[in-house]
Coordinates of N, CA and C in Angstrom, one line a residue:
Chain A
E249 N -156.1 -26.8 27.8 CA -155.7 -25.5 28.4 C -157.0 -24.9 29.1
A250 N -156.8 -24.4 30.3 CA -157.8 -23.8 31.1 C -158.1 -22.4 30.5
Q251 N -159.4 -22.2 30.2 CA -159.6 -20.9 29.6 C -161.1 -20.5 29.7
V252 N -161.3 -19.2 29.5 CA -162.7 -18.6 29.3 C -162.7 -18.1 27.8
T253 N -163.7 -18.6 27.1 CA -163.9 -18.2 25.7 C -165.1 -17.4 25.5
Q254 N -165.1 -16.4 24.7 CA -166.2 -15.6 24.3 C -166.4 -15.5 22.8
N255 N -167.6 -15.5 22.4 CA -167.9 -15.3 21.0 C -169.2 -14.5 20.8
P256 N -169.2 -13.6 19.8 CA -168.1 -13.3 18.9 C -167.1 -12.4 19.6
R257 N -165.9 -12.2 19.0 CA -165.0 -11.2 19.6 C -165.3 -9.8 19.2
Y258 N -165.9 -9.7 18.0 CA -166.3 -8.3 17.5 C -167.7 -8.4 16.9
L259 N -168.5 -7.4 17.2 CA -169.8 -7.5 16.6 C -170.3 -6.0 16.4
I260 N -170.8 -5.8 15.2 CA -171.5 -4.5 14.9 C -172.9 -4.9 14.6
T261 N -173.8 -4.2 15.2 CA -175.2 -4.5 15.0 C -176.0 -3.2 15.0
V262 N -177.3 -3.3 14.8 CA -178.2 -2.1 14.7 C -179.1 -2.1 15.9
T263 N -179.6 -0.9 16.3 CA -180.5 -0.8 17.4 C -181.7 -1.7 17.3
G264 N -182.0 -2.4 18.4 CA -183.2 -3.2 18.4 C -183.1 -4.7 18.0
K265 N -181.9 -5.0 17.4 CA -181.8 -6.4 16.9 C -181.2 -7.2 18.0
K266 N -182.0 -8.2 18.5 CA -181.5 -9.0 19.6 C -180.2 -9.8 19.3
L267 N -179.4 -9.8 20.3 CA -178.1 -10.5 20.1 C -177.7 -11.3 21.4
T268 N -176.9 -12.3 21.2 CA -176.4 -13.1 22.4 C -174.9 -13.1 22.2
V269 N -174.2 -12.9 23.3 CA -172.7 -13.1 23.4 C -172.5 -14.3 24.3
T270 N -171.8 -15.3 23.7 CA -171.6 -16.5 24.5 C -170.4 -16.5 25.3
C271 N -170.4 -17.2 26.5 CA -169.2 -17.3 27.3 C -169.2 -18.8 27.8
S272 N -168.0 -19.3 27.7 CA -167.8 -20.7 28.1 C -166.5 -20.9 28.9
Q273 N -166.5 -21.7 29.9 CA -165.3 -22.0 30.7 C -165.2 -23.5 30.8
N274 N -163.9 -23.9 30.8 CA -163.6 -25.4 30.9 C -162.9 -25.8 32.2
M275 N -163.1 -24.9 33.2 CA -162.5 -25.2 34.5 C -163.4 -25.7 35.6
N276 N -164.6 -26.0 35.3 CA -165.6 -26.5 36.2 C -165.9 -25.4 37.3
H277 N -165.8 -24.2 37.0 CA -166.0 -23.1 37.9 C -167.5 -22.9 38.2
E278 N -167.8 -22.6 39.5 CA -169.2 -22.4 39.9 C -169.6 -20.9 39.6
Y279 N -168.7 -20.0 39.7 CA -169.0 -18.6 39.6 C -168.6 -18.0 38.3
M280 N -169.6 -17.3 37.7 CA -169.3 -16.6 36.4 C -169.9 -15.2 36.4
S281 N -169.4 -14.3 35.7 CA -169.8 -13.0 35.7 C -169.6 -12.2 34.4
W282 N -170.4 -11.2 34.2 CA -170.2 -10.4 33.0 C -169.9 -8.9 33.4
Y283 N -169.0 -8.3 32.7 CA -168.6 -6.9 32.9 C -168.6 -6.2 31.6
R284 N -168.8 -4.9 31.7 CA -168.6 -4.0 30.6 C -167.5 -3.0 30.9
Q285 N -166.7 -2.7 29.9 CA -165.6 -1.7 30.2 C -165.8 -0.6 29.2
D286 N -165.8 0.6 29.8 CA -166.0 1.9 29.0 C -164.9 2.8 29.4
P287 N -164.4 3.6 28.5 CA -163.3 4.6 28.8 C -163.6 5.5 30.0
G288 N -162.7 5.5 30.9 CA -162.8 6.4 32.0 C -163.7 5.8 33.1
L289 N -164.4 4.7 32.9 CA -165.3 4.1 33.8 C -164.8 2.8 34.4
G290 N -163.7 2.3 33.9 CA -163.3 1.0 34.3 C -164.2 -0.1 34.0
L291 N -164.2 -1.2 34.8 CA -165.1 -2.3 34.6 C -166.3 -2.2 35.5
R292 N -167.5 -2.5 35.0 CA -168.7 -2.5 35.8 C -169.4 -3.8 35.6
Q293 N -169.8 -4.4 36.8 CA -170.4 -5.7 36.7 C -171.8 -5.6 36.3
I294 N -172.2 -6.5 35.4 CA -173.5 -6.5 34.8 C -174.4 -7.5 35.5
Y295 N -174.0 -8.8 35.5 CA -174.7 -9.9 36.2 C -173.6 -10.9 36.6
Y296 N -174.0 -11.6 37.6 CA -173.2 -12.7 38.0 C -174.0 -14.0 38.3
S297 N -173.3 -15.1 38.4 CA -174.0 -16.4 38.6 C -173.2 -17.2 39.6
M298 N -173.8 -17.6 40.7 CA -173.1 -18.3 41.7 C -173.1 -19.8 41.4
N299 N -174.0 -20.3 40.6 CA -174.1 -21.7 40.2 C -175.2 -21.8 39.1
V300 N -175.4 -23.0 38.7 CA -176.4 -23.3 37.7 C -177.8 -22.8 38.2
E301 N -178.5 -22.1 37.4 CA -179.8 -21.6 37.7 C -179.8 -20.5 38.8
V302 N -178.7 -20.0 39.2 CA -178.6 -19.0 40.3 C -177.9 -17.8 39.7
T303 N -178.6 -16.7 39.5 CA -178.0 -15.5 39.0 C -178.5 -14.3 39.8
D304 N -177.7 -13.2 39.7 CA -178.1 -11.9 40.4 C -177.5 -10.7 39.7
K305 N -178.1 -9.6 39.9 CA -177.7 -8.4 39.3 C -176.5 -7.8 39.9
G306 N -175.6 -7.3 38.9 CA -174.5 -6.5 39.4 C -174.9 -5.1 39.5
D307 N -173.9 -4.2 39.1 CA -174.1 -2.8 39.2 C -174.9 -2.1 38.1
V308 N -174.8 -2.7 36.9 CA -175.4 -2.1 35.7 C -176.2 -3.1 34.9
P309 N -177.3 -3.7 35.4 CA -178.0 -4.8 34.7 C -179.0 -4.4 33.7
E310 N -179.3 -3.1 33.7 CA -180.5 -2.6 32.8 C -180.1 -2.9 31.4
G311 N -181.1 -3.5 30.7 CA -180.9 -3.8 29.2 C -180.3 -5.1 28.9
Y312 N -179.9 -5.9 29.9 CA -179.3 -7.1 29.7 C -180.0 -8.3 30.4
K313 N -179.9 -9.5 29.9 CA -180.4 -10.7 30.5 C -179.3 -11.7 30.5
V314 N -179.4 -12.7 31.4 CA -178.4 -13.8 31.4 C -179.2 -15.1 31.8
S315 N -178.6 -16.2 31.5 CA -179.1 -17.5 31.9 C -177.9 -18.4 32.3
R316 N -178.2 -19.3 33.1 CA -177.1 -20.3 33.5 C -177.7 -21.7 33.6
K317 N -177.9 -22.3 32.4 CA -178.6 -23.6 32.4 C -177.5 -24.7 32.5
E318 N -176.3 -24.4 32.2 CA -175.2 -25.4 32.3 C -174.1 -24.7 33.1
K319 N -173.3 -25.5 33.8 CA -172.2 -24.9 34.6 C -171.2 -24.2 33.7
R320 N -170.9 -24.7 32.5 CA -169.8 -24.1 31.7 C -170.2 -22.9 30.9
N321 N -171.5 -22.6 30.7 CA -171.9 -21.6 29.9 C -172.7 -20.5 30.6
F322 N -172.5 -19.2 30.2 CA -173.1 -18.1 30.8 C -173.3 -17.0 29.7
P323 N -174.4 -17.2 28.9 CA -174.6 -16.2 27.8 C -175.1 -14.9 28.3
L324 N -174.8 -13.8 27.6 CA -175.3 -12.5 27.9 C -176.2 -12.1 26.7
I325 N -177.4 -11.7 27.0 CA -178.4 -11.5 26.0 C -178.8 -10.0 26.1
L326 N -178.8 -9.4 24.9 CA -179.3 -8.0 24.7 C -180.6 -8.1 23.9
E327 N -181.7 -8.0 24.5 CA -183.0 -8.2 23.8 C -183.2 -7.1 22.8
S328 N -182.9 -5.9 23.1 CA -183.1 -4.8 22.2 C -182.0 -3.8 22.4
P329 N -180.8 -4.1 21.8 CA -179.6 -3.3 22.0 C -179.8 -1.8 21.6
S330 N -179.2 -0.9 22.4 CA -179.2 0.5 22.1 C -177.8 1.0 22.0
P331 N -177.6 2.2 21.3 CA -176.2 2.7 21.2 C -175.4 2.8 22.5
N332 N -176.1 3.1 23.6 CA -175.4 3.2 24.9 C -174.9 1.9 25.4
Q333 N -175.2 0.8 24.7 CA -174.6 -0.5 25.1 C -173.4 -0.8 24.3
T334 N -173.0 0.1 23.4 CA -171.7 0.0 22.7 C -170.6 0.0 23.8
S335 N -169.8 -1.1 23.8 CA -168.8 -1.3 24.9 C -168.0 -2.5 24.6
L336 N -167.0 -2.7 25.5 CA -166.1 -3.9 25.5 C -166.6 -4.7 26.7
Y337 N -167.0 -6.0 26.3 CA -167.6 -6.9 27.3 C -166.7 -8.0 27.7
F338 N -166.6 -8.3 29.0 CA -165.7 -9.4 29.5 C -166.6 -10.3 30.3
C339 N -166.3 -11.6 30.1 CA -166.8 -12.6 30.9 C -165.7 -13.1 31.8
A340 N -166.0 -13.6 33.0 CA -165.0 -14.1 33.9 C -165.6 -15.2 34.7
S341 N -164.7 -16.1 35.2 CA -165.2 -17.2 36.0 C -164.2 -17.4 37.2
S342 N -164.7 -18.0 38.3 CA -163.8 -18.4 39.4 C -164.4 -19.6 40.0
L343 N -163.6 -20.3 40.8 CA -164.0 -21.6 41.4 C -165.3 -21.5 42.1
T344 N -165.3 -20.5 43.1 CA -166.6 -20.1 43.6 C -166.5 -18.6 43.7
G345 N -167.4 -18.0 44.4 CA -167.4 -16.5 44.4 C -166.3 -16.1 45.4
G346 N -166.2 -14.8 45.6 CA -165.4 -14.2 46.6 C -163.9 -14.3 46.5
Q347 N -163.3 -15.1 47.3 CA -161.9 -15.0 47.5 C -161.1 -15.8 46.5
Y348 N -161.7 -16.4 45.5 CA -161.0 -17.1 44.5 C -160.7 -16.3 43.3
E349 N -159.6 -16.5 42.6 CA -159.2 -15.7 41.5 C -160.2 -15.8 40.3
Q350 N -160.5 -14.6 39.8 CA -161.4 -14.6 38.6 C -160.5 -14.7 37.3
Y351 N -160.9 -15.5 36.4 CA -160.2 -15.6 35.1 C -161.1 -15.0 34.1
F352 N -160.5 -14.0 33.3 CA -161.2 -13.3 32.4 C -161.1 -13.8 30.9
G353 N -162.2 -13.7 30.2 CA -162.1 -14.0 28.8 C -161.4 -12.9 28.0
P354 N -161.3 -13.1 26.7 CA -160.5 -12.1 25.9 C -161.3 -10.8 25.5
G355 N -162.6 -10.8 25.8 CA -163.4 -9.6 25.5 C -164.2 -9.7 24.2
T356 N -165.3 -9.0 24.2 CA -166.1 -8.9 23.0 C -166.4 -7.4 22.8
R357 N -166.0 -6.9 21.6 CA -166.2 -5.5 21.4 C -167.5 -5.4 20.6
L358 N -168.5 -4.7 21.2 CA -169.8 -4.6 20.6 C -170.0 -3.1 20.2
T359 N -170.5 -2.9 19.0 CA -170.9 -1.6 18.5 C -172.4 -1.7 18.1
V360 N -173.2 -0.8 18.6 CA -174.6 -0.7 18.3 C -174.8 0.6 17.6
T361 N -175.3 0.5 16.3 CA -175.5 1.8 15.6 C -177.0 2.2 15.5
Chain B
G228 N -174.2 3.7 39.3 CA -173.6 2.5 40.0 C -172.4 2.9 40.8
Q229 N -171.9 1.9 41.6 CA -170.8 2.2 42.5 C -169.5 2.1 41.7
Q230 N -168.5 3.0 42.1 CA -167.2 2.8 41.5 C -166.2 3.2 42.6
L231 N -165.0 2.8 42.4 CA -163.9 3.1 43.3 C -163.1 4.3 42.7
N232 N -162.7 5.2 43.6 CA -161.9 6.3 43.1 C -160.4 5.9 43.0
Q233 N -159.9 5.8 41.8 CA -158.6 5.3 41.6 C -157.7 6.5 41.1
S234 N -156.5 6.6 41.7 CA -155.6 7.7 41.2 C -154.2 7.2 41.2
P235 N -153.3 7.8 40.3 CA -153.7 8.7 39.3 C -154.4 8.0 38.1
Q236 N -155.0 8.8 37.2 CA -155.7 8.2 36.1 C -154.6 7.7 35.1
S237 N -153.5 8.4 35.0 CA -152.4 7.9 34.1 C -151.1 8.5 34.6
M238 N -150.1 7.8 34.2 CA -148.7 8.3 34.6 C -147.7 7.8 33.6
F239 N -146.8 8.7 33.3 CA -145.6 8.4 32.5 C -144.4 8.4 33.4
I240 N -143.7 7.3 33.4 CA -142.5 7.2 34.2 C -141.3 6.7 33.4
Q241 N -140.1 6.9 34.0 CA -138.9 6.4 33.4 C -138.7 5.0 33.9
E242 N -138.1 4.2 33.0 CA -137.8 2.8 33.4 C -136.9 2.9 34.6
G243 N -137.1 2.0 35.6 CA -136.3 2.0 36.8 C -137.0 2.7 38.0
E244 N -137.9 3.6 37.7 CA -138.6 4.4 38.7 C -139.6 3.5 39.5
D245 N -139.9 3.9 40.7 CA -141.0 3.3 41.4 C -142.3 3.9 41.1
V246 N -143.4 3.2 41.2 CA -144.7 3.7 40.9 C -145.7 3.4 42.1
S247 N -146.5 4.4 42.4 CA -147.5 4.2 43.4 C -148.9 4.6 43.0
M248 N -149.9 3.8 43.2 CA -151.3 4.2 42.9 C -152.2 3.7 44.0
N249 N -153.4 4.3 44.1 CA -154.2 4.0 45.2 C -155.7 4.0 44.8
C250 N -156.5 3.4 45.7 CA -157.9 3.4 45.5 C -158.6 3.7 46.8
T251 N -159.7 4.5 46.7 CA -160.4 4.8 47.9 C -161.9 4.6 47.6
S252 N -162.7 4.4 48.7 CA -164.1 4.1 48.5 C -164.8 4.6 49.7
S253 N -166.1 4.8 49.6 CA -167.0 5.2 50.7 C -167.5 3.9 51.3
S254 N -167.3 2.8 50.7 CA -167.9 1.5 51.2 C -166.7 0.7 51.8
I255 N -167.1 -0.2 52.7 CA -166.1 -1.1 53.3 C -166.1 -2.4 52.5
F256 N -164.9 -2.9 52.2 CA -164.8 -4.1 51.5 C -164.1 -5.2 52.3
N257 N -164.5 -6.5 52.0 CA -163.9 -7.7 52.6 C -162.6 -8.1 52.0
T258 N -162.5 -7.7 50.7 CA -161.4 -8.1 49.9 C -161.0 -7.0 49.0
W259 N -159.7 -6.8 48.8 CA -159.2 -5.8 47.8 C -158.4 -6.6 46.8
L260 N -158.5 -6.3 45.5 CA -157.8 -7.0 44.5 C -157.2 -6.0 43.6
W261 N -156.0 -6.3 43.0 CA -155.4 -5.5 42.0 C -155.2 -6.3 40.7
Y262 N -155.6 -5.8 39.6 CA -155.5 -6.4 38.3 C -154.6 -5.6 37.3
K263 N -154.1 -6.3 36.4 CA -153.4 -5.6 35.3 C -154.0 -6.0 33.9
Q264 N -154.3 -5.1 33.1 CA -154.8 -5.4 31.8 C -153.8 -4.9 30.7
D265 N -153.4 -5.9 29.9 CA -152.6 -5.5 28.7 C -153.5 -5.2 27.5
P266 N -153.0 -4.5 26.6 CA -153.8 -4.1 25.4 C -154.5 -5.3 24.7
G267 N -155.8 -5.3 24.5 CA -156.4 -6.3 23.7 C -156.7 -7.6 24.5
E268 N -156.5 -7.5 25.8 CA -156.7 -8.7 26.7 C -157.6 -8.4 27.9
G269 N -158.0 -9.5 28.6 CA -158.8 -9.3 29.8 C -157.8 -9.0 30.9
P270 N -158.4 -8.5 32.0 CA -157.5 -8.3 33.2 C -157.0 -9.6 33.8
V271 N -155.8 -9.5 34.4 CA -155.2 -10.6 35.1 C -154.9 -10.2 36.5
L272 N -155.3 -11.1 37.5 CA -155.1 -10.8 38.9 C -153.6 -10.7 39.2
L273 N -153.2 -9.6 40.0 CA -151.8 -9.5 40.4 C -151.7 -9.8 41.9
I274 N -152.6 -9.2 42.7 CA -152.5 -9.4 44.1 C -153.9 -9.4 44.7
A275 N -154.1 -10.3 45.7 CA -155.4 -10.3 46.5 C -155.1 -10.0 47.9
L276 N -155.9 -9.2 48.6 CA -155.7 -8.8 50.0 C -157.0 -9.2 50.7
Y277 N -156.9 -9.8 51.9 CA -158.1 -10.4 52.5 C -158.3 -9.8 54.0
K278 N -157.3 -9.1 54.5 CA -157.5 -8.6 55.9 C -157.0 -7.2 56.0
A279 N -157.7 -6.4 56.8 CA -157.4 -5.0 57.0 C -155.9 -4.9 57.5
G280 N -155.2 -4.0 56.9 CA -153.8 -3.9 57.3 C -152.8 -4.8 56.6
E281 N -153.3 -5.8 55.9 CA -152.5 -6.8 55.2 C -151.6 -6.1 54.2
L282 N -150.3 -6.5 54.2 CA -149.3 -6.0 53.2 C -148.8 -7.3 52.5
T283 N -149.0 -7.3 51.1 CA -148.6 -8.5 50.4 C -147.8 -8.1 49.2
S284 N -146.8 -8.9 48.9 CA -145.9 -8.7 47.8 C -146.0 -9.8 46.8
N285 N -145.7 -9.4 45.5 CA -145.7 -10.4 44.4 C -144.6 -9.9 43.5
G286 N -143.3 -10.4 43.7 CA -142.2 -9.9 43.0 C -141.9 -8.4 43.3
R287 N -142.0 -7.6 42.2 CA -141.7 -6.2 42.4 C -143.0 -5.4 42.8
L288 N -144.1 -6.1 43.0 CA -145.4 -5.5 43.4 C -145.6 -5.7 44.8
T289 N -146.1 -4.6 45.5 CA -146.5 -4.6 46.9 C -147.8 -3.9 47.0
A290 N -148.8 -4.5 47.7 CA -150.1 -3.9 47.9 C -150.5 -4.0 49.3
Q291 N -151.3 -3.0 49.8 CA -151.8 -3.0 51.1 C -153.3 -2.8 51.2
F292 N -153.9 -3.5 52.1 CA -155.3 -3.4 52.5 C -155.4 -2.3 53.6
G293 N -156.1 -1.2 53.3 CA -156.1 -0.2 54.3 C -156.8 -0.6 55.6
I294 N -156.4 0.0 56.7 CA -156.9 -0.3 58.0 C -158.4 0.0 58.1
T295 N -158.9 1.0 57.5 CA -160.3 1.3 57.5 C -161.1 0.4 56.6
R296 N -160.5 -0.4 55.8 CA -161.1 -1.3 54.8 C -161.7 -0.5 53.7
K297 N -161.4 0.8 53.6 CA -162.0 1.6 52.5 C -160.9 2.0 51.5
D298 N -159.7 1.6 51.6 CA -158.7 2.0 50.7 C -157.6 0.9 50.5
S299 N -156.9 1.1 49.4 CA -155.8 0.1 49.2 C -154.8 0.8 48.2
F300 N -153.5 0.4 48.3 CA -152.6 1.0 47.4 C -151.7 -0.1 46.8
L301 N -151.2 0.2 45.6 CA -150.3 -0.7 44.9 C -149.0 0.0 44.6
N302 N -147.8 -0.6 44.9 CA -146.5 0.0 44.5 C -145.9 -1.0 43.6
I303 N -145.2 -0.4 42.6 CA -144.4 -1.2 41.7 C -143.0 -0.6 41.8
S304 N -142.0 -1.5 42.1 CA -140.7 -1.0 42.3 C -139.9 -1.3 41.0
A305 N -138.9 -0.4 40.7 CA -138.0 -0.6 39.6 C -138.7 -0.9 38.3
S306 N -139.6 -0.1 37.8 CA -140.4 -0.4 36.7 C -139.6 -0.8 35.4
I307 N -140.2 -1.7 34.6 CA -139.6 -2.1 33.4 C -140.7 -1.9 32.3
P308 N -140.2 -1.9 31.0 CA -141.2 -1.7 29.9 C -142.4 -2.5 29.9
S309 N -142.3 -3.8 30.3 CA -143.5 -4.7 30.3 C -144.5 -4.4 31.4
D310 N -144.2 -3.4 32.2 CA -145.2 -3.0 33.2 C -146.3 -2.1 32.6
V311 N -146.1 -1.7 31.4 CA -147.1 -0.9 30.7 C -148.4 -1.6 30.7
G312 N -149.5 -0.8 30.9 CA -150.8 -1.4 30.9 C -151.7 -0.6 31.7
I313 N -152.9 -1.1 31.9 CA -153.9 -0.4 32.8 C -154.0 -1.3 34.1
Y314 N -153.9 -0.6 35.2 CA -154.0 -1.3 36.5 C -155.4 -0.9 37.1
F315 N -156.1 -1.9 37.6 CA -157.4 -1.8 38.2 C -157.3 -2.3 39.6
C316 N -157.9 -1.5 40.5 CA -158.3 -2.0 41.8 C -159.7 -2.6 41.8
A317 N -160.0 -3.4 42.7 CA -161.4 -3.9 42.8 C -161.7 -4.3 44.2
G318 N -162.9 -4.1 44.7 CA -163.3 -4.4 46.0 C -164.4 -5.5 45.9
L319 N -164.5 -6.3 46.9 CA -165.5 -7.4 46.9 C -166.5 -7.0 47.9
L320 N -167.8 -6.8 47.5 CA -168.9 -6.6 48.4 C -169.6 -7.9 48.7
G321 N -169.6 -8.3 50.0 CA -170.2 -9.6 50.3 C -169.3 -10.7 49.7
A322 N -170.0 -11.7 49.1 CA -169.2 -12.8 48.5 C -169.1 -12.8 47.0
Y323 N -170.0 -12.0 46.4 CA -170.1 -12.2 44.9 C -170.0 -10.9 44.1
K324 N -170.2 -9.8 44.7 CA -170.3 -8.6 43.9 C -169.0 -7.8 43.9
Y325 N -168.5 -7.5 42.7 CA -167.2 -6.8 42.5 C -167.5 -5.4 42.1
I326 N -166.7 -4.4 42.7 CA -166.7 -3.1 42.3 C -165.3 -2.7 41.8
F327 N -165.1 -2.2 40.6 CA -163.8 -1.9 40.1 C -163.5 -0.4 40.1
G328 N -162.3 -0.1 40.2 CA -161.8 1.3 40.0 C -161.8 1.7 38.6
T329 N -161.5 2.9 38.3 CA -161.6 3.5 37.0 C -160.3 3.2 36.2
G330 N -159.3 2.7 36.9 CA -158.0 2.3 36.2 C -157.0 3.4 36.2
T331 N -155.7 2.9 36.3 CA -154.5 3.8 36.1 C -153.8 3.3 34.9
R332 N -153.6 4.2 34.0 CA -152.9 3.8 32.7 C -151.4 4.1 32.9
L333 N -150.6 3.1 32.9 CA -149.1 3.3 33.1 C -148.4 3.2 31.8
K334 N -147.5 4.2 31.6 CA -146.6 4.2 30.4 C -145.2 4.3 30.9
V335 N -144.3 3.5 30.5 CA -142.9 3.4 30.9 C -142.1 3.9 29.7
L336 N -141.2 4.9 30.0 CA -140.3 5.4 29.0 C -139.0 4.8 29.2
A337 N -138.5 4.1 28.2 CA -137.2 3.4 28.3 C -136.0 4.4 28.4

């Protein structure tokens, strides 16, 4: 089954403790992206990747890092999480950028205390 | 960061009614997209629009890409209970950068 998977689905952590949220897709997509969703703000793009080893900042990249060493994986790294990064995070992928449909993962709900 | 102005923020309608929502922006977009998000899930693409003035339908859904390329609307005809959810517009800047609207939460009363 074609899908985007994220792990973990739920995470509660403390300020400053480094964490990684994994994202994997099995559709051989070139484009992958991370979003955060907050009440009243919709989805905001954090980082995106056009292909392996090619990444760029979205609208709200501060406090986040990404890497794209393999085509199928696009982990989101929070080196020193803070409470304002408490949010619902979505990973998405598409065949290439632009006019191809993005497929979203199920989301990761992160709470930073 | 950039965001699209989406309205209304929420709406309660009776089953069978038509629904209309829209998005406006100060930026010009190459592509407009409309997504629906069900509770506990990620957004799913409903309609994609690629040309200014384009009008596209998907079943009971109709969306239009504004002539100025700064706005778009989505209509849902004859709403049914499963239309409940959050609807997002999104614009594509260049080839890779997406800007989403703040969402319209739709509730349908049977």
